[in-house]
Amino acid sequence: MTIEQISHLLDAEVICGHDMLSHRVEMAFASDLMSDVLTLSEHNVLLITGLANTQAIRTAEMSEIPCVVFARGKKVTDEIKELAEENGIIILQCRFSVFKTCGILYHAGIAPVF
């Protein structure tokens, strides 16, 4: 599924990465614990989190995660956006809870990491 399709499903705002919306992901992982994200060995995973700080972007960069969805209506700061742009990471912002976000994506065919 493309990031553009995901953004439509989640009624999400694309904060950065507009030129990369055709990127495809097949799996997602949800966590507010970035240490859990760092244990992933899969690549090309969508990260769903409510942790709206630069650590989420730094973790995504280290884990080769192309897109971060900030759930629960969390607002992305300019610092987060700039760091994501520097690292080529797409950011989506949605109003749904992490649980609902995961449910929508799972129902649409995105697989869990495990």
Coordinates of C-alpha atoms in Angstrom, one line a residue:
M1 CA 0.0 0.0 0.0
T2 CA 1.3 3.5 -0.8
I3 CA 1.8 6.2 1.8
E4 CA -0.7 8.2 -0.2
Q5 CA -3.3 5.5 0.3
I6 CA -2.5 5.3 3.9
S7 CA -2.9 9.0 4.4
H8 CA -6.4 8.9 2.8
L9 CA -7.4 5.9 5.0
L10 CA -6.4 7.8 8.1
D11 CA -7.6 11.2 6.9
A12 CA -4.1 12.2 7.8
E13 CA -2.2 15.4 7.1
V14 CA 1.0 15.0 5.2
I15 CA 3.5 17.1 7.1
C16 CA 6.6 16.4 4.9
G17 CA 7.6 14.0 2.2
H18 CA 5.0 15.0 -0.3
D19 CA 7.3 13.9 -3.1
M20 CA 7.5 10.4 -1.6
L21 CA 3.8 9.5 -1.3
S22 CA 4.1 6.7 -3.9
H23 CA 6.5 4.8 -1.5
R24 CA 5.0 1.4 -0.6
V25 CA 4.9 -0.3 2.8
E26 CA 3.4 -3.7 3.7
M27 CA 3.9 -3.8 7.5
A28 CA 3.4 -1.5 10.4
F29 CA 4.6 -1.3 14.0
A30 CA 3.0 0.8 16.8
S31 CA 5.0 1.9 19.8
D32 CA 5.7 4.8 22.0
L33 CA 8.8 3.0 23.3
M34 CA 11.6 3.8 20.8
S35 CA 13.7 1.1 22.3
D36 CA 11.2 -1.5 21.1
V37 CA 11.4 0.0 17.6
L38 CA 15.1 -0.4 17.6
T39 CA 14.7 -4.1 18.0
L40 CA 13.0 -4.5 14.6
S41 CA 15.0 -6.3 11.9
E42 CA 12.4 -5.6 9.2
H43 CA 12.8 -2.7 6.8
N44 CA 10.3 -0.6 5.0
V45 CA 8.0 -0.6 8.0
L46 CA 5.4 2.2 8.9
L47 CA 5.8 3.4 12.5
I48 CA 2.7 4.5 14.4
T49 CA 3.3 6.5 17.6
G50 CA 2.0 9.1 19.9
L51 CA 5.5 10.2 20.9
A52 CA 5.8 13.5 19.2
N53 CA 9.5 14.4 19.6
T54 CA 12.7 14.2 17.7
Q55 CA 13.6 10.8 19.2
A56 CA 10.9 9.2 17.1
I57 CA 12.5 10.6 13.9
R58 CA 16.0 9.6 15.0
T59 CA 14.8 6.1 15.8
A60 CA 13.0 5.9 12.4
E61 CA 16.2 7.0 10.7
M62 CA 18.3 4.4 12.5
S63 CA 15.8 1.7 11.8
E64 CA 15.4 2.6 8.1
I65 CA 11.7 3.4 8.6
P66 CA 10.4 5.6 5.7
C67 CA 7.3 7.0 7.3
V68 CA 6.1 7.9 10.8
V69 CA 2.4 8.4 11.7
F70 CA 1.9 10.6 14.7
A71 CA -1.4 9.5 16.1
R72 CA -3.7 10.9 18.9
G73 CA -3.7 14.3 17.2
K74 CA -0.2 15.0 18.3
K75 CA 1.2 18.1 16.6
V76 CA 4.6 18.0 14.8
T77 CA 7.0 20.8 15.8
D78 CA 9.2 22.6 13.3
E79 CA 12.2 20.8 14.8
I80 CA 10.6 17.4 14.2
K81 CA 9.7 18.3 10.6
E82 CA 13.1 19.7 9.8
L83 CA 14.8 16.5 11.1
A84 CA 12.5 14.3 9.1
E85 CA 13.1 16.3 6.0
E86 CA 16.9 16.1 6.5
N87 CA 16.6 12.3 6.8
G88 CA 14.1 11.7 4.0
I89 CA 11.3 10.5 6.3
I90 CA 7.7 11.0 5.5
I91 CA 5.5 12.3 8.4
L92 CA 1.7 11.9 8.6
Q93 CA -0.3 13.4 11.4
C94 CA -3.7 11.9 12.3
R95 CA -6.4 12.5 14.9
F96 CA -7.2 8.8 15.6
S97 CA -5.9 6.9 18.6
V98 CA -3.0 4.5 18.1
F99 CA -5.5 1.6 18.5
K100 CA -7.9 2.9 15.9
T101 CA -5.1 3.8 13.5
C102 CA -3.7 0.3 13.7
G103 CA -7.2 -1.2 13.2
I104 CA -7.9 0.8 10.1
L105 CA -4.5 -0.2 8.6
Y106 CA -4.8 -3.8 9.6
H107 CA -8.3 -4.0 8.1
A108 CA -7.0 -2.5 4.9
G109 CA -4.3 -5.2 4.6
I110 CA -1.2 -3.8 6.3
A111 CA 0.5 -6.6 8.1
P112 CA 1.8 -6.4 11.7
V113 CA 5.6 -6.9 12.1
F114 CA 4.7 -9.8 14.5

